[in-house]
PDB file of C-alpha atoms in Angstrom:
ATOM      1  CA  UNK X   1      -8.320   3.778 -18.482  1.00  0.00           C
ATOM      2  CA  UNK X   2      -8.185   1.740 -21.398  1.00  0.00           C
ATOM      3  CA  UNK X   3      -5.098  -0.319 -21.942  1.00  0.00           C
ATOM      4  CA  UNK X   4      -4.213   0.681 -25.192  1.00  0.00           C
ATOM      5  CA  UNK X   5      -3.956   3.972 -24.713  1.00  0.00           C
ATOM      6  CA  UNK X   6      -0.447   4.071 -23.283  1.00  0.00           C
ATOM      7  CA  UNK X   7       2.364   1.917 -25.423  1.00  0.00           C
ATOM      8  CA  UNK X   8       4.026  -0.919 -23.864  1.00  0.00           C
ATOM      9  CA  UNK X   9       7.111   1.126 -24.797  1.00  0.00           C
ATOM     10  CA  UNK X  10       5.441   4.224 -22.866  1.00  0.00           C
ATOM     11  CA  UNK X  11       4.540   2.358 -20.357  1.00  0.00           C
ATOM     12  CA  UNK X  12       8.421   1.170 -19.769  1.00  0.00           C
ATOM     13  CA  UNK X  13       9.197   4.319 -20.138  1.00  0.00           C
ATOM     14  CA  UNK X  14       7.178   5.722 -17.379  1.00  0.00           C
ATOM     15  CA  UNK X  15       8.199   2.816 -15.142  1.00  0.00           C
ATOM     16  CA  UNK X  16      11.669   4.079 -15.693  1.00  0.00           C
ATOM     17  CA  UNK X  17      11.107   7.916 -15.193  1.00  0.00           C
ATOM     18  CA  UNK X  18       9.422   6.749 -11.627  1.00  0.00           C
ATOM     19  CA  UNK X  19      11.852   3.999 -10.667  1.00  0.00           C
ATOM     20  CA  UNK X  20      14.135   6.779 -11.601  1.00  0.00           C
ATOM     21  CA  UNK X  21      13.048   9.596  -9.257  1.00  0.00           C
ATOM     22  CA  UNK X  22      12.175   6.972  -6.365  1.00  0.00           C
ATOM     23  CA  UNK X  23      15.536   5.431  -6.366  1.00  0.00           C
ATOM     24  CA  UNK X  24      17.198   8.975  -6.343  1.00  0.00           C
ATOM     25  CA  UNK X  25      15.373   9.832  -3.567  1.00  0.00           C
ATOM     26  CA  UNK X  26      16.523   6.967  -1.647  1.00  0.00           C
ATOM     27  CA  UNK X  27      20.206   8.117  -2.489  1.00  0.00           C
ATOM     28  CA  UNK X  28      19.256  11.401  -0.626  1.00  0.00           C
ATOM     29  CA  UNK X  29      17.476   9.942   1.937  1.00  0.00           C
ATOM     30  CA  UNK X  30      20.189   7.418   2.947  1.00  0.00           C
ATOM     31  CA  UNK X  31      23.208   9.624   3.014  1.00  0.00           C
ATOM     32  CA  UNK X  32      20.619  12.672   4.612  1.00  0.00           C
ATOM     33  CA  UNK X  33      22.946  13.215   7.729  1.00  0.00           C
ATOM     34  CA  UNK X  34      26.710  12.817   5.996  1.00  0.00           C
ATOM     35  CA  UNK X  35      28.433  16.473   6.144  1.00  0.00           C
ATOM     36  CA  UNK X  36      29.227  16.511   2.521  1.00  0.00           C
ATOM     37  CA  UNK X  37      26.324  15.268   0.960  1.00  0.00           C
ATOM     38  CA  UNK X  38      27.377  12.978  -2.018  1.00  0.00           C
ATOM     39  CA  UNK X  39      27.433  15.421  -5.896  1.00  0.00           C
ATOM     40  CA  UNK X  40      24.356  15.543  -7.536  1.00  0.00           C
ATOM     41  CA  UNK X  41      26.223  14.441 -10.536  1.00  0.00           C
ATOM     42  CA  UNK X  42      27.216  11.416  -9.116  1.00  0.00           C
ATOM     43  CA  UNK X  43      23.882  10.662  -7.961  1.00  0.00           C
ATOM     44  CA  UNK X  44      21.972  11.162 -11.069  1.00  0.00           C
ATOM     45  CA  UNK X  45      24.901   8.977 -13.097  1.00  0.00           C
ATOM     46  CA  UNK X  46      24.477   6.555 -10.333  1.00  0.00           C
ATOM     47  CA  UNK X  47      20.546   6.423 -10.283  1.00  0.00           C
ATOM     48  CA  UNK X  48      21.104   6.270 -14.479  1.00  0.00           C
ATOM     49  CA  UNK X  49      23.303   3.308 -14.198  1.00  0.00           C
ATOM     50  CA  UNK X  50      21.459   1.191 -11.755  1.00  0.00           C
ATOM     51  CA  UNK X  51      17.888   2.167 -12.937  1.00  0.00           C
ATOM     52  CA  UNK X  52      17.878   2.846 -16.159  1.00  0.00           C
ATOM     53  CA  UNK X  53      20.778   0.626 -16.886  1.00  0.00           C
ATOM     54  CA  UNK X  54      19.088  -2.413 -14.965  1.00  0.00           C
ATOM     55  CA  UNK X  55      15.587  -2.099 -16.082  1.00  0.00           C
ATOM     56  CA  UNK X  56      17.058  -1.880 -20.045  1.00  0.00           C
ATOM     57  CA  UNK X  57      19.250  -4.665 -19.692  1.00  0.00           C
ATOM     58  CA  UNK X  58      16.515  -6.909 -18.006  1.00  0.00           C
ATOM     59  CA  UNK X  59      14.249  -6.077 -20.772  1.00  0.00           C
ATOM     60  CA  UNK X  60      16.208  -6.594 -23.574  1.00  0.00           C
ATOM     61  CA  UNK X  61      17.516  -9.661 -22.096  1.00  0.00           C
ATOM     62  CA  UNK X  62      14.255 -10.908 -21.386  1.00  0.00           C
ATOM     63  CA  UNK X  63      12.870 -10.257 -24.629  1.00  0.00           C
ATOM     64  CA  UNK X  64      16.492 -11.821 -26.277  1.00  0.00           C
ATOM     65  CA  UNK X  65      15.728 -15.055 -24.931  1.00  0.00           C
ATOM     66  CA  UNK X  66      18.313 -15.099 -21.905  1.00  0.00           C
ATOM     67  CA  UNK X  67      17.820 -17.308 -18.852  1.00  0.00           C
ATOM     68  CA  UNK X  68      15.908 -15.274 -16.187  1.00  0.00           C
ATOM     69  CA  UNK X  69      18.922 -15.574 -13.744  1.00  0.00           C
ATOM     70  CA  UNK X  70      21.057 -13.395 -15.944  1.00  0.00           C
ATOM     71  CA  UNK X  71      18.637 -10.781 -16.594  1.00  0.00           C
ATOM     72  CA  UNK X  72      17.402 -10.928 -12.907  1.00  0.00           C
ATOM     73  CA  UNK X  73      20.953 -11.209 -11.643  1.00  0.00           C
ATOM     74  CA  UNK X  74      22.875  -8.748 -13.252  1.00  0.00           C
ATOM     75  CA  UNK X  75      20.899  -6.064 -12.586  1.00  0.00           C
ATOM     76  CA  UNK X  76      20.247  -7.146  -9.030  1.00  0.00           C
ATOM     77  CA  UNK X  77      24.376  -7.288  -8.810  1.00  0.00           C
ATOM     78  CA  UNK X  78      24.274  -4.077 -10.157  1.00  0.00           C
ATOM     79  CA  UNK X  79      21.741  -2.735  -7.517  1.00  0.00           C
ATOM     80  CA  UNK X  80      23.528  -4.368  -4.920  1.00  0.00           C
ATOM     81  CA  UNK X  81      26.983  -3.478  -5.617  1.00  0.00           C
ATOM     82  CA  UNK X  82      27.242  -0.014  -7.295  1.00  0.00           C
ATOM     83  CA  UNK X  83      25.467   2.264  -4.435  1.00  0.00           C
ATOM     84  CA  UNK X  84      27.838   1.040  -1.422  1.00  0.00           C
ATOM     85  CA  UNK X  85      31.009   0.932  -3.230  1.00  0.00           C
ATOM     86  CA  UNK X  86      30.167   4.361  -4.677  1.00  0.00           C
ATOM     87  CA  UNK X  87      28.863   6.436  -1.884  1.00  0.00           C
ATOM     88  CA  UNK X  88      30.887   4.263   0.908  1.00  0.00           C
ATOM     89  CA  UNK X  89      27.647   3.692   2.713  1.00  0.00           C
ATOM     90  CA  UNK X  90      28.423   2.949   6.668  1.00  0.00           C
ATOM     91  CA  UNK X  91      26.637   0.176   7.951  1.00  0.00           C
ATOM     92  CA  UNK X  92      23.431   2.388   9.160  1.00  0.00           C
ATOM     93  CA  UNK X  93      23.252   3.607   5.895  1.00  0.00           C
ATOM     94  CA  UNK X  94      24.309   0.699   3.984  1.00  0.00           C
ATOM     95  CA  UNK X  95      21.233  -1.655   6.238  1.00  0.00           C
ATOM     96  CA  UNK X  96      18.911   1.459   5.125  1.00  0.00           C
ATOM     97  CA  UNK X  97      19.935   1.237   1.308  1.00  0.00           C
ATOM     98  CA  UNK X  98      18.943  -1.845   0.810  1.00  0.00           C
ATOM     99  CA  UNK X  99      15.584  -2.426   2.746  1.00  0.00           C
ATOM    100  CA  UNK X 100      14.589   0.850   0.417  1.00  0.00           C
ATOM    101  CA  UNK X 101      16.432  -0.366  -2.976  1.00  0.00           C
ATOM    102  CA  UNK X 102      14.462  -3.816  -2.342  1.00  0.00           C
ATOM    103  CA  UNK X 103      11.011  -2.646  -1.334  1.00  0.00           C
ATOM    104  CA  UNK X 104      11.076   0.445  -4.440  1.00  0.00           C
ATOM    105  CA  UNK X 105      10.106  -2.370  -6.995  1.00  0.00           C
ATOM    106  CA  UNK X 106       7.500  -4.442  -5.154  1.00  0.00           C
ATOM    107  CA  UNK X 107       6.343  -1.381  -3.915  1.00  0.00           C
ATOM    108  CA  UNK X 108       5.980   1.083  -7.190  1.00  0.00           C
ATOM    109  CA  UNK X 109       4.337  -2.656  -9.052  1.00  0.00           C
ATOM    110  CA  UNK X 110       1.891  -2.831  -6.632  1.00  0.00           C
ATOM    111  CA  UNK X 111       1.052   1.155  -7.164  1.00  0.00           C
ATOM    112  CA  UNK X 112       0.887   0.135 -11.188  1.00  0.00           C
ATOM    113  CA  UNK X 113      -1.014  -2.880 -11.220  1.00  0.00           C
ATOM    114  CA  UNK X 114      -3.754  -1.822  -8.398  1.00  0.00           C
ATOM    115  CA  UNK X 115      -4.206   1.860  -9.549  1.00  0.00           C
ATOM    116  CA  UNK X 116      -3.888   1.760 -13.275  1.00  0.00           C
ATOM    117  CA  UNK X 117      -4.168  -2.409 -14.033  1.00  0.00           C
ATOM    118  CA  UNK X 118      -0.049  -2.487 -15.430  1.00  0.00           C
ATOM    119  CA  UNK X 119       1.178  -5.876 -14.590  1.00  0.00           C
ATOM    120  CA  UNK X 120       4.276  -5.751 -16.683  1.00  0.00           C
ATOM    121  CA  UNK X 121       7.001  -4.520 -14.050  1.00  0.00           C
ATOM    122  CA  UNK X 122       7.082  -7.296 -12.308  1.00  0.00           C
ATOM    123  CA  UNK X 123       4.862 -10.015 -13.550  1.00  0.00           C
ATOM    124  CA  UNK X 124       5.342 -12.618 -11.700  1.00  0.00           C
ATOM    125  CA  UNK X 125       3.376 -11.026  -8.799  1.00  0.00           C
ATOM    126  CA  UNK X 126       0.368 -10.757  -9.638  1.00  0.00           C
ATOM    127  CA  UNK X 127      -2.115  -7.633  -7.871  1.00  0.00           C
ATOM    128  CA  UNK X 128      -5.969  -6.994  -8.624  1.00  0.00           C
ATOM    129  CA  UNK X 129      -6.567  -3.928  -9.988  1.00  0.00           C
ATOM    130  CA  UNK X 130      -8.953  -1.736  -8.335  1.00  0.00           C
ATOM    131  CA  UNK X 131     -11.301  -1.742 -11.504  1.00  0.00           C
ATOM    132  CA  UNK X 132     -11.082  -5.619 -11.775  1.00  0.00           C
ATOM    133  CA  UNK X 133     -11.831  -5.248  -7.947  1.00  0.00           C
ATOM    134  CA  UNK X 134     -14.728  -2.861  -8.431  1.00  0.00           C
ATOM    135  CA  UNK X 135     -16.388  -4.757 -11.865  1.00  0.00           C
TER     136      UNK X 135
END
């Protein structure tokens, strides 16, 4: 696939739709076995804040010329901090929310840079491409 056919802004916005779907899965998956499952409401505005929220304010403040700690940080806070507090994860839940929220990026990069040669979600890591790979 050539890589001009899909925007740099299309691109971020497909990064977002599947960071977006993968990190609401791990909601579900992590509070699977709770009685009262947490709102879907919440969830979504939850998955929306820390997702969309984070990966918008990292860009922008990348591309505003902020140090890389703030627009690494706060969104990492963000990650870290919202989740628990909001869903009062026990520490079962709380151990599995974290190993998940932590290995979604690396893992959904690797899936982007190997299968369709994106580098841009997380850079700094680079992965071969199958097609660079294959030439």
């Amino acid at each position: 696939m050539p890589t001009n056919i899909i925007t740099v802004a299309g691109r971020f916005s497909i990064f977002i739709l599947v960071s977006l779907v993968a990190f609401t899965a791990i909601l579900y998956f992590v509070t699977r076995h709770r009685v009262r499952r947490p709102q879907g409401f919440k969830v979504i505005a939850v998955a929306l804040l820390v997702v969309v929220g984070g990966m918008v304010f990292a860009k922008f403040g990348n591309n505003a010329g902020l140090p890389w700690w703030i627009y690494y940080t706060v969104p990492a806070l963000v990650t870290l901090l919202v989740p628990p507090l909001s869903f009062k994860f026990n520490g079962k839940e709380l151990l599995q929310y974290l190993l998940l929220a932590f290995l979604s990026s690396p893992a959904i990069h690797v899936l982007f840079s190997f299968f369709f040669d994106w580098h841009e979600y997380m850079p700094f890591i680079h992965i071969p491409s199958l097609r660079s790979l294959l030439a």
